[in-house]
Amino acid sequence: MTSASGPSGNPPEADRARMWWATDLGGLELLRATLSEFAFRPHAHEEFFIALTEEGIATPTYRGDTHVIGPGDLIALNPEEAHAGGSPAESSWTYRALYPGPDLMGRIAAEFPGYRHRGPEFGGEVVRDRELAAQLRRFHQLSEPPDSNRLEREAQLVEALVLLVARHAVPPQTPRPPGRERRAVLLSKEYLREHVDENVTLEDLARNAGLSAFHLCRVFRAAVGMTPHAYQTQTRVRRAKSLLRAGLPISEVAAQAGFYDQAHLNRHFKRIVGLPPGRYVRDAT
């Protein structure tokens, strides 16, 4: 569902939509839209279609039935699965959608022993899962700013899609245990410390550790208790503390510790240390 039209064939004035592509995630297509008084014509996508309703109501039709979806509801359709419809008359629908291709979903399926040489399939039921909805929404929101952290988005996407397949594929699957591959985790932690000021990716870590990117993400969280991105942020804050104690100005510390700017440093520093950098310096003197 990527376009809408009113009775004249033109989008209603109240409709707003933005589509973008996460080129650093293999060209993953994303959409956020608010639509009203429209109807999608029957169509299908080459990719999977995953849509999360934020506000309003929609009544999409697929598999010969009309479904009612509201805030927090998800629909997950398979590639080439025809669907149509939209919000009821005098209503509006705000939703976020992503269109992961078979290759991406195949990499997710590799985390499940039940999938040998095929990807996941979804049954078409409306998904009502608050935890999953929150994870997908968080990933989508992280993908909107052009300067968002890739490692954070990758980890959020992996966790959301693994959860989606585990709970809502047909039949539900249990992902393989992430394991505690000690050497891979140690190599990844070392890599993050050595490249503290760089925009490290999950692929960088996986290549260095000798595991697949998605499996490494799960292994790391199981062993360390946090995602690679959270560990990266912690490492950067520790670096910032050391530089602040050495007397460097906060603006310079932000750059050397790998933060976008001073505001970015302030936010994460306070979350981890409990007080902002300026206060930390004053209290330490």
PDB file of C-alpha atoms in Angstrom:
ATOM      1  CA  MET A   1       0.000   0.000   0.000  1.00  0.00           C
ATOM      2  CA  THR A   2       2.084   2.862  -1.249  1.00  0.00           C
ATOM      3  CA  SER A   3      -0.323   5.177  -3.022  1.00  0.00           C
ATOM      4  CA  ALA A   4      -3.773   6.594  -2.486  1.00  0.00           C
ATOM      5  CA  SER A   5      -6.373   8.369  -4.556  1.00  0.00           C
ATOM      6  CA  GLY A   6      -9.685  10.086  -4.012  1.00  0.00           C
ATOM      7  CA  PRO A   7     -12.757  10.025  -6.273  1.00  0.00           C
ATOM      8  CA  SER A   8     -10.983  12.159  -8.881  1.00  0.00           C
ATOM      9  CA  GLY A   9      -7.912   9.955  -8.895  1.00  0.00           C
ATOM     10  CA  ASN A  10      -5.837  12.581  -7.058  1.00  0.00           C
ATOM     11  CA  PRO A  11      -4.652  12.254  -3.445  1.00  0.00           C
ATOM     12  CA  PRO A  12      -6.940  14.019  -0.942  1.00  0.00           C
ATOM     13  CA  GLU A  13      -5.502  17.215   0.478  1.00  0.00           C
ATOM     14  CA  ALA A  14      -5.389  15.757   4.015  1.00  0.00           C
ATOM     15  CA  ASP A  15      -3.206  12.884   2.885  1.00  0.00           C
ATOM     16  CA  ARG A  16       0.487  13.018   3.670  1.00  0.00           C
ATOM     17  CA  ALA A  17       3.075  10.401   2.837  1.00  0.00           C
ATOM     18  CA  ARG A  18       6.828  10.088   2.888  1.00  0.00           C
ATOM     19  CA  MET A  19       8.760   7.187   1.428  1.00  0.00           C
ATOM     20  CA  TRP A  20      12.496   6.647   1.790  1.00  0.00           C
ATOM     21  CA  TRP A  21      15.092   3.958   1.326  1.00  0.00           C
ATOM     22  CA  ALA A  22      17.635   2.793   3.880  1.00  0.00           C
ATOM     23  CA  THR A  23      20.483   2.336   1.427  1.00  0.00           C
ATOM     24  CA  ASP A  24      22.839   1.152   4.171  1.00  0.00           C
ATOM     25  CA  LEU A  25      20.372  -1.639   5.010  1.00  0.00           C
ATOM     26  CA  GLY A  26      20.277  -3.058   1.508  1.00  0.00           C
ATOM     27  CA  GLY A  27      17.841  -0.498   0.149  1.00  0.00           C
ATOM     28  CA  LEU A  28      15.044  -1.367   2.582  1.00  0.00           C
ATOM     29  CA  GLU A  29      11.987   0.667   1.624  1.00  0.00           C
ATOM     30  CA  LEU A  30      10.057   2.508   4.350  1.00  0.00           C
ATOM     31  CA  LEU A  31       6.890   4.560   4.352  1.00  0.00           C
ATOM     32  CA  ARG A  32       5.030   6.766   6.821  1.00  0.00           C
ATOM     33  CA  ALA A  33       1.640   8.038   5.763  1.00  0.00           C
ATOM     34  CA  THR A  34      -1.585   9.638   6.966  1.00  0.00           C
ATOM     35  CA  LEU A  35      -4.389   8.857   4.556  1.00  0.00           C
ATOM     36  CA  SER A  36      -8.121   9.550   4.508  1.00  0.00           C
ATOM     37  CA  GLU A  37     -11.109   9.078   2.237  1.00  0.00           C
ATOM     38  CA  PHE A  38      -9.278   6.804  -0.129  1.00  0.00           C
ATOM     39  CA  ALA A  39      -9.230   3.227  -1.342  1.00  0.00           C
ATOM     40  CA  PHE A  40      -6.236   1.258  -2.510  1.00  0.00           C
ATOM     41  CA  ARG A  41      -6.816  -0.671  -5.672  1.00  0.00           C
ATOM     42  CA  PRO A  42      -5.904  -4.375  -5.536  1.00  0.00           C
ATOM     43  CA  HIS A  43      -2.150  -4.698  -5.832  1.00  0.00           C
ATOM     44  CA  ALA A  44       0.793  -6.718  -4.514  1.00  0.00           C
ATOM     45  CA  HIS A  45       4.454  -6.130  -3.682  1.00  0.00           C
ATOM     46  CA  GLU A  46       7.543  -8.090  -4.620  1.00  0.00           C
ATOM     47  CA  GLU A  47       8.614  -7.765  -0.984  1.00  0.00           C
ATOM     48  CA  PHE A  48       6.966  -8.612   2.304  1.00  0.00           C
ATOM     49  CA  PHE A  49       4.588  -5.872   3.461  1.00  0.00           C
ATOM     50  CA  ILE A  50       4.619  -5.064   7.194  1.00  0.00           C
ATOM     51  CA  ALA A  51       2.414  -2.194   8.357  1.00  0.00           C
ATOM     52  CA  LEU A  52       1.918  -0.783  11.848  1.00  0.00           C
ATOM     53  CA  THR A  53      -1.068   1.450  12.577  1.00  0.00           C
ATOM     54  CA  GLU A  54      -0.240   4.483  14.724  1.00  0.00           C
ATOM     55  CA  GLU A  55      -3.567   6.300  14.655  1.00  0.00           C
ATOM     56  CA  GLY A  56      -7.001   5.851  13.165  1.00  0.00           C
ATOM     57  CA  ILE A  57      -8.649   2.834  11.575  1.00  0.00           C
ATOM     58  CA  ALA A  58      -8.225   0.970   8.307  1.00  0.00           C
ATOM     59  CA  THR A  59     -10.206  -1.831   6.703  1.00  0.00           C
ATOM     60  CA  PRO A  60      -7.838  -3.582   4.292  1.00  0.00           C
ATOM     61  CA  THR A  61      -9.087  -6.495   2.228  1.00  0.00           C
ATOM     62  CA  TYR A  62      -6.959  -9.532   1.499  1.00  0.00           C
ATOM     63  CA  ARG A  63      -7.414 -13.288   1.271  1.00  0.00           C
ATOM     64  CA  GLY A  64     -11.068 -12.737   0.505  1.00  0.00           C
ATOM     65  CA  ASP A  65     -11.899 -10.977   3.764  1.00  0.00           C
ATOM     66  CA  THR A  66     -12.020  -7.447   5.176  1.00  0.00           C
ATOM     67  CA  HIS A  67     -10.062  -6.819   8.369  1.00  0.00           C
ATOM     68  CA  VAL A  68     -10.446  -3.971  10.876  1.00  0.00           C
ATOM     69  CA  ILE A  69      -7.156  -2.628  12.220  1.00  0.00           C
ATOM     70  CA  GLY A  70      -6.574   0.100  14.776  1.00  0.00           C
ATOM     71  CA  PRO A  71      -3.718   1.718  16.738  1.00  0.00           C
ATOM     72  CA  GLY A  72      -0.986  -0.766  17.597  1.00  0.00           C
ATOM     73  CA  ASP A  73      -2.239  -3.388  15.142  1.00  0.00           C
ATOM     74  CA  LEU A  74       0.075  -4.934  12.568  1.00  0.00           C
ATOM     75  CA  ILE A  75      -0.459  -6.713   9.299  1.00  0.00           C
ATOM     76  CA  ALA A  76       2.254  -8.838   7.697  1.00  0.00           C
ATOM     77  CA  LEU A  77       1.694 -10.037   4.139  1.00  0.00           C
ATOM     78  CA  ASN A  78       3.838 -12.277   1.970  1.00  0.00           C
ATOM     79  CA  PRO A  79       5.390 -11.222  -1.359  1.00  0.00           C
ATOM     80  CA  GLU A  80       2.916 -11.079  -4.254  1.00  0.00           C
ATOM     81  CA  GLU A  81      -0.056 -11.247  -1.867  1.00  0.00           C
ATOM     82  CA  ALA A  82      -2.843  -9.062  -3.249  1.00  0.00           C
ATOM     83  CA  HIS A  83      -4.507  -6.551  -0.958  1.00  0.00           C
ATOM     84  CA  ALA A  84      -6.693  -3.449  -1.229  1.00  0.00           C
ATOM     85  CA  GLY A  85      -8.773  -1.031   0.826  1.00  0.00           C
ATOM     86  CA  GLY A  86      -8.001   1.725   3.293  1.00  0.00           C
ATOM     87  CA  SER A  87      -9.718   3.735   6.005  1.00  0.00           C
ATOM     88  CA  PRO A  88     -13.534   3.878   6.267  1.00  0.00           C
ATOM     89  CA  ALA A  89     -15.409   6.941   5.041  1.00  0.00           C
ATOM     90  CA  GLU A  90     -14.755  10.127   7.035  1.00  0.00           C
ATOM     91  CA  SER A  91     -11.872   8.445   8.849  1.00  0.00           C
ATOM     92  CA  SER A  92      -8.113   8.628   8.582  1.00  0.00           C
ATOM     93  CA  TRP A  93      -5.287   6.168   8.958  1.00  0.00           C
ATOM     94  CA  THR A  94      -1.715   6.931  10.063  1.00  0.00           C
ATOM     95  CA  TYR A  95       0.672   4.041   9.654  1.00  0.00           C
ATOM     96  CA  ARG A  96       4.290   3.055   9.205  1.00  0.00           C
ATOM     97  CA  ALA A  97       5.301   0.379   6.713  1.00  0.00           C
ATOM     98  CA  LEU A  98       8.446  -1.453   5.738  1.00  0.00           C
ATOM     99  CA  TYR A  99       9.015  -3.721   2.779  1.00  0.00           C
ATOM    100  CA  PRO A 100      11.760  -6.268   3.548  1.00  0.00           C
ATOM    101  CA  GLY A 101      12.777  -8.291   0.524  1.00  0.00           C
ATOM    102  CA  PRO A 102      13.060 -12.089   0.412  1.00  0.00           C
ATOM    103  CA  ASP A 103      16.838 -11.838   0.839  1.00  0.00           C
ATOM    104  CA  LEU A 104      16.551  -9.926   4.122  1.00  0.00           C
ATOM    105  CA  MET A 105      13.816 -12.212   5.431  1.00  0.00           C
ATOM    106  CA  GLY A 106      15.899 -15.203   4.358  1.00  0.00           C
ATOM    107  CA  ARG A 107      18.722 -13.966   6.580  1.00  0.00           C
ATOM    108  CA  ILE A 108      16.235 -13.693   9.436  1.00  0.00           C
ATOM    109  CA  ALA A 109      14.977 -17.218   8.673  1.00  0.00           C
ATOM    110  CA  ALA A 110      18.542 -18.507   9.062  1.00  0.00           C
ATOM    111  CA  GLU A 111      18.120 -17.888  12.799  1.00  0.00           C
ATOM    112  CA  PHE A 112      15.414 -20.579  12.892  1.00  0.00           C
ATOM    113  CA  PRO A 113      16.282 -24.290  12.573  1.00  0.00           C
ATOM    114  CA  GLY A 114      12.795 -24.952  11.189  1.00  0.00           C
ATOM    115  CA  TYR A 115      13.587 -23.060   7.999  1.00  0.00           C
ATOM    116  CA  ARG A 116      15.958 -24.990   5.813  1.00  0.00           C
ATOM    117  CA  HIS A 117      15.837 -23.598   2.318  1.00  0.00           C
ATOM    118  CA  ARG A 118      12.781 -21.375   2.502  1.00  0.00           C
ATOM    119  CA  GLY A 119      11.843 -18.121   4.105  1.00  0.00           C
ATOM    120  CA  PRO A 120       9.027 -17.414   6.565  1.00  0.00           C
ATOM    121  CA  GLU A 121       5.363 -17.141   5.635  1.00  0.00           C
ATOM    122  CA  PHE A 122       2.605 -15.254   7.419  1.00  0.00           C
ATOM    123  CA  GLY A 123      -0.985 -16.354   7.807  1.00  0.00           C
ATOM    124  CA  GLY A 124      -2.634 -12.994   7.198  1.00  0.00           C
ATOM    125  CA  GLU A 125      -4.261 -12.535  10.596  1.00  0.00           C
ATOM    126  CA  VAL A 126      -4.132  -9.103  12.206  1.00  0.00           C
ATOM    127  CA  VAL A 127      -1.199  -9.121  14.635  1.00  0.00           C
ATOM    128  CA  ARG A 128      -1.849  -7.656  18.062  1.00  0.00           C
ATOM    129  CA  ASP A 129       1.474  -7.735  19.886  1.00  0.00           C
ATOM    130  CA  ARG A 130       2.474  -4.668  21.912  1.00  0.00           C
ATOM    131  CA  GLU A 131       6.124  -5.650  22.317  1.00  0.00           C
ATOM    132  CA  LEU A 132       6.576  -6.299  18.611  1.00  0.00           C
ATOM    133  CA  ALA A 133       4.728  -3.107  17.660  1.00  0.00           C
ATOM    134  CA  ALA A 134       6.989  -1.057  19.958  1.00  0.00           C
ATOM    135  CA  GLN A 135      10.142  -2.602  18.460  1.00  0.00           C
ATOM    136  CA  LEU A 136       9.058  -2.040  14.867  1.00  0.00           C
ATOM    137  CA  ARG A 137       7.980   1.526  15.626  1.00  0.00           C
ATOM    138  CA  ARG A 138      11.320   2.213  17.310  1.00  0.00           C
ATOM    139  CA  PHE A 139      13.220   0.921  14.281  1.00  0.00           C
ATOM    140  CA  HIS A 140      11.075   2.974  11.923  1.00  0.00           C
ATOM    141  CA  GLN A 141      11.565   6.142  13.961  1.00  0.00           C
ATOM    142  CA  LEU A 142      15.325   5.579  14.114  1.00  0.00           C
ATOM    143  CA  SER A 143      15.376   5.302  10.322  1.00  0.00           C
ATOM    144  CA  GLU A 144      13.858   8.745   9.729  1.00  0.00           C
ATOM    145  CA  PRO A 145      16.801  11.037  10.647  1.00  0.00           C
ATOM    146  CA  PRO A 146      19.605  10.939   8.064  1.00  0.00           C
ATOM    147  CA  ASP A 147      22.296  10.905  10.773  1.00  0.00           C
ATOM    148  CA  SER A 148      20.901   8.078  12.895  1.00  0.00           C
ATOM    149  CA  ASN A 149      23.265   5.407  14.157  1.00  0.00           C
ATOM    150  CA  ARG A 150      23.390   2.469  11.763  1.00  0.00           C
ATOM    151  CA  LEU A 151      24.471  -0.046  14.388  1.00  0.00           C
ATOM    152  CA  GLU A 152      21.470   0.870  16.535  1.00  0.00           C
ATOM    153  CA  ARG A 153      19.057   0.563  13.615  1.00  0.00           C
ATOM    154  CA  GLU A 154      20.512  -2.782  12.546  1.00  0.00           C
ATOM    155  CA  ALA A 155      20.149  -4.252  16.021  1.00  0.00           C
ATOM    156  CA  GLN A 156      16.597  -2.928  16.375  1.00  0.00           C
ATOM    157  CA  LEU A 157      15.607  -4.351  12.984  1.00  0.00           C
ATOM    158  CA  VAL A 158      17.063  -7.775  13.755  1.00  0.00           C
ATOM    159  CA  GLU A 159      15.289  -8.002  17.103  1.00  0.00           C
ATOM    160  CA  ALA A 160      11.963  -6.880  15.645  1.00  0.00           C
ATOM    161  CA  LEU A 161      11.999  -9.235  12.649  1.00  0.00           C
ATOM    162  CA  VAL A 162      13.187 -12.219  14.691  1.00  0.00           C
ATOM    163  CA  LEU A 163      10.327 -11.579  17.120  1.00  0.00           C
ATOM    164  CA  LEU A 164       7.839 -11.231  14.253  1.00  0.00           C
ATOM    165  CA  VAL A 165       8.844 -14.563  12.733  1.00  0.00           C
ATOM    166  CA  ALA A 166       9.084 -16.360  16.077  1.00  0.00           C
ATOM    167  CA  ARG A 167       5.578 -15.392  17.174  1.00  0.00           C
ATOM    168  CA  HIS A 168       3.591 -14.830  14.020  1.00  0.00           C
ATOM    169  CA  ALA A 169       4.963 -16.879  11.129  1.00  0.00           C
ATOM    170  CA  VAL A 170       2.973 -19.967  10.114  1.00  0.00           C
ATOM    171  CA  PRO A 171       3.627 -22.109  12.016  1.00  0.00           C
ATOM    172  CA  PRO A 172       5.326 -20.161  14.849  1.00  0.00           C
ATOM    173  CA  GLN A 173       9.014 -20.990  15.105  1.00  0.00           C
ATOM    174  CA  THR A 174      11.554 -21.022  17.903  1.00  0.00           C
ATOM    175  CA  PRO A 175      14.831 -19.280  16.989  1.00  0.00           C
ATOM    176  CA  ARG A 176      17.989 -21.227  17.559  1.00  0.00           C
ATOM    177  CA  PRO A 177      19.655 -20.408  20.882  1.00  0.00           C
ATOM    178  CA  PRO A 178      22.000 -17.466  20.408  1.00  0.00           C
ATOM    179  CA  GLY A 179      24.800 -19.331  22.201  1.00  0.00           C
ATOM    180  CA  ARG A 180      27.638 -17.674  24.037  1.00  0.00           C
ATOM    181  CA  GLU A 181      30.355 -17.742  21.406  1.00  0.00           C
ATOM    182  CA  ARG A 182      32.932 -16.262  23.740  1.00  0.00           C
ATOM    183  CA  ARG A 183      35.618 -15.515  21.175  1.00  0.00           C
ATOM    184  CA  ALA A 184      33.211 -13.748  18.801  1.00  0.00           C
ATOM    185  CA  VAL A 185      31.900 -11.587  21.622  1.00  0.00           C
ATOM    186  CA  LEU A 186      35.378 -10.722  22.880  1.00  0.00           C
ATOM    187  CA  LEU A 187      36.507  -9.815  19.356  1.00  0.00           C
ATOM    188  CA  SER A 188      33.443  -7.610  18.900  1.00  0.00           C
ATOM    189  CA  LYS A 189      33.920  -5.791  22.192  1.00  0.00           C
ATOM    190  CA  GLU A 190      37.577  -5.213  21.359  1.00  0.00           C
ATOM    191  CA  TYR A 191      36.655  -3.918  17.899  1.00  0.00           C
ATOM    192  CA  LEU A 192      34.133  -1.464  19.341  1.00  0.00           C
ATOM    193  CA  ARG A 193      36.694  -0.157  21.824  1.00  0.00           C
ATOM    194  CA  GLU A 194      39.364   0.253  19.153  1.00  0.00           C
ATOM    195  CA  HIS A 195      36.974   2.052  16.760  1.00  0.00           C
ATOM    196  CA  VAL A 196      35.174   4.113  19.364  1.00  0.00           C
ATOM    197  CA  ASP A 197      34.961   7.236  17.167  1.00  0.00           C
ATOM    198  CA  GLU A 198      33.830   5.420  13.995  1.00  0.00           C
ATOM    199  CA  ASN A 199      30.384   4.575  12.640  1.00  0.00           C
ATOM    200  CA  VAL A 200      30.831   0.824  13.034  1.00  0.00           C
ATOM    201  CA  THR A 201      28.286  -1.448  11.359  1.00  0.00           C
ATOM    202  CA  LEU A 202      26.980  -4.870  12.263  1.00  0.00           C
ATOM    203  CA  GLU A 203      28.657  -6.205   9.120  1.00  0.00           C
ATOM    204  CA  ASP A 204      32.007  -4.840  10.344  1.00  0.00           C
ATOM    205  CA  LEU A 205      31.615  -6.669  13.637  1.00  0.00           C
ATOM    206  CA  ALA A 206      30.409  -9.877  11.999  1.00  0.00           C
ATOM    207  CA  ARG A 207      33.272  -9.946   9.521  1.00  0.00           C
ATOM    208  CA  ASN A 208      35.764  -9.419  12.331  1.00  0.00           C
ATOM    209  CA  ALA A 209      34.137 -12.079  14.539  1.00  0.00           C
ATOM    210  CA  GLY A 210      33.510 -14.692  11.863  1.00  0.00           C
ATOM    211  CA  LEU A 211      29.731 -14.967  12.385  1.00  0.00           C
ATOM    212  CA  SER A 212      26.717 -13.889  10.361  1.00  0.00           C
ATOM    213  CA  ALA A 213      25.644 -10.345  11.210  1.00  0.00           C
ATOM    214  CA  PHE A 214      22.200 -11.253  12.512  1.00  0.00           C
ATOM    215  CA  HIS A 215      23.453 -14.159  14.609  1.00  0.00           C
ATOM    216  CA  LEU A 216      26.241 -12.038  16.085  1.00  0.00           C
ATOM    217  CA  CYS A 217      23.698  -9.441  17.159  1.00  0.00           C
ATOM    218  CA  ARG A 218      21.762 -12.075  19.111  1.00  0.00           C
ATOM    219  CA  VAL A 219      24.914 -13.730  20.490  1.00  0.00           C
ATOM    220  CA  PHE A 220      26.291 -10.399  21.701  1.00  0.00           C
ATOM    221  CA  ARG A 221      23.108  -9.437  23.532  1.00  0.00           C
ATOM    222  CA  ALA A 222      22.845 -12.863  25.190  1.00  0.00           C
ATOM    223  CA  ALA A 223      26.446 -12.742  26.407  1.00  0.00           C
ATOM    224  CA  VAL A 224      26.820  -9.050  27.322  1.00  0.00           C
ATOM    225  CA  GLY A 225      23.273  -8.154  28.326  1.00  0.00           C
ATOM    226  CA  MET A 226      23.020  -5.290  25.843  1.00  0.00           C
ATOM    227  CA  THR A 227      23.075  -4.756  22.085  1.00  0.00           C
ATOM    228  CA  PRO A 228      26.314  -3.914  20.250  1.00  0.00           C
ATOM    229  CA  HIS A 229      25.049  -0.351  19.893  1.00  0.00           C
ATOM    230  CA  ALA A 230      24.406  -0.002  23.641  1.00  0.00           C
ATOM    231  CA  TYR A 231      27.906  -1.321  24.316  1.00  0.00           C
ATOM    232  CA  GLN A 232      29.305   1.120  21.755  1.00  0.00           C
ATOM    233  CA  THR A 233      27.548   4.019  23.525  1.00  0.00           C
ATOM    234  CA  GLN A 234      28.869   2.869  26.895  1.00  0.00           C
ATOM    235  CA  THR A 235      32.390   2.687  25.448  1.00  0.00           C
ATOM    236  CA  ARG A 236      32.063   6.193  24.049  1.00  0.00           C
ATOM    237  CA  VAL A 237      30.871   7.580  27.376  1.00  0.00           C
ATOM    238  CA  ARG A 238      33.827   5.951  29.142  1.00  0.00           C
ATOM    239  CA  ARG A 239      36.146   7.548  26.585  1.00  0.00           C
ATOM    240  CA  ALA A 240      34.449  10.901  27.148  1.00  0.00           C
ATOM    241  CA  LYS A 241      34.946  10.659  30.917  1.00  0.00           C
ATOM    242  CA  SER A 242      38.662  10.023  30.410  1.00  0.00           C
ATOM    243  CA  LEU A 243      39.006  13.001  28.055  1.00  0.00           C
ATOM    244  CA  LEU A 244      37.051  15.286  30.380  1.00  0.00           C
ATOM    245  CA  ARG A 245      39.302  14.359  33.283  1.00  0.00           C
ATOM    246  CA  ALA A 246      42.268  15.203  31.050  1.00  0.00           C
ATOM    247  CA  GLY A 247      40.922  18.736  30.724  1.00  0.00           C
ATOM    248  CA  LEU A 248      39.640  18.733  27.123  1.00  0.00           C
ATOM    249  CA  PRO A 249      36.695  21.043  26.329  1.00  0.00           C
ATOM    250  CA  ILE A 250      33.342  19.324  26.038  1.00  0.00           C
ATOM    251  CA  SER A 251      32.897  20.127  22.334  1.00  0.00           C
ATOM    252  CA  GLU A 252      36.227  18.486  21.514  1.00  0.00           C
ATOM    253  CA  VAL A 253      35.444  15.530  23.752  1.00  0.00           C
ATOM    254  CA  ALA A 254      32.206  14.908  21.832  1.00  0.00           C
ATOM    255  CA  ALA A 255      34.058  14.596  18.530  1.00  0.00           C
ATOM    256  CA  GLN A 256      36.896  12.456  19.867  1.00  0.00           C
ATOM    257  CA  ALA A 257      34.521  10.093  21.669  1.00  0.00           C
ATOM    258  CA  GLY A 258      32.439   9.454  18.549  1.00  0.00           C
ATOM    259  CA  PHE A 259      29.338  11.554  19.250  1.00  0.00           C
ATOM    260  CA  TYR A 260      27.667  13.650  16.549  1.00  0.00           C
ATOM    261  CA  ASP A 261      27.819  16.841  18.585  1.00  0.00           C
ATOM    262  CA  GLN A 262      27.802  18.135  22.150  1.00  0.00           C
ATOM    263  CA  ALA A 263      24.046  17.647  22.529  1.00  0.00           C
ATOM    264  CA  HIS A 264      24.414  13.997  21.530  1.00  0.00           C
ATOM    265  CA  LEU A 265      27.172  13.557  24.114  1.00  0.00           C
ATOM    266  CA  ASN A 266      25.126  15.314  26.807  1.00  0.00           C
ATOM    267  CA  ARG A 267      22.115  13.080  26.274  1.00  0.00           C
ATOM    268  CA  HIS A 268      23.938   9.760  26.442  1.00  0.00           C
ATOM    269  CA  PHE A 269      26.398  10.876  29.131  1.00  0.00           C
ATOM    270  CA  LYS A 270      23.566  11.788  31.497  1.00  0.00           C
ATOM    271  CA  ARG A 271      21.724   8.528  30.799  1.00  0.00           C
ATOM    272  CA  ILE A 272      24.751   6.445  31.761  1.00  0.00           C
ATOM    273  CA  VAL A 273      26.635   8.574  34.308  1.00  0.00           C
ATOM    274  CA  GLY A 274      23.624  10.232  35.909  1.00  0.00           C
ATOM    275  CA  LEU A 275      24.663  13.848  35.334  1.00  0.00           C
ATOM    276  CA  PRO A 276      25.693  15.951  32.308  1.00  0.00           C
ATOM    277  CA  PRO A 277      29.353  16.365  31.269  1.00  0.00           C
ATOM    278  CA  GLY A 278      29.605  19.949  32.554  1.00  0.00           C
ATOM    279  CA  ARG A 279      28.419  18.933  35.995  1.00  0.00           C
ATOM    280  CA  TYR A 280      30.752  15.919  35.928  1.00  0.00           C
ATOM    281  CA  VAL A 281      33.723  18.208  35.290  1.00  0.00           C
ATOM    282  CA  ARG A 282      32.713  20.669  38.011  1.00  0.00           C
ATOM    283  CA  ASP A 283      32.165  17.947  40.597  1.00  0.00           C
ATOM    284  CA  ALA A 284      35.485  16.320  39.759  1.00  0.00           C
ATOM    285  CA  THR A 285      37.484  19.515  40.371  1.00  0.00           C
TER     286      THR A 285
END
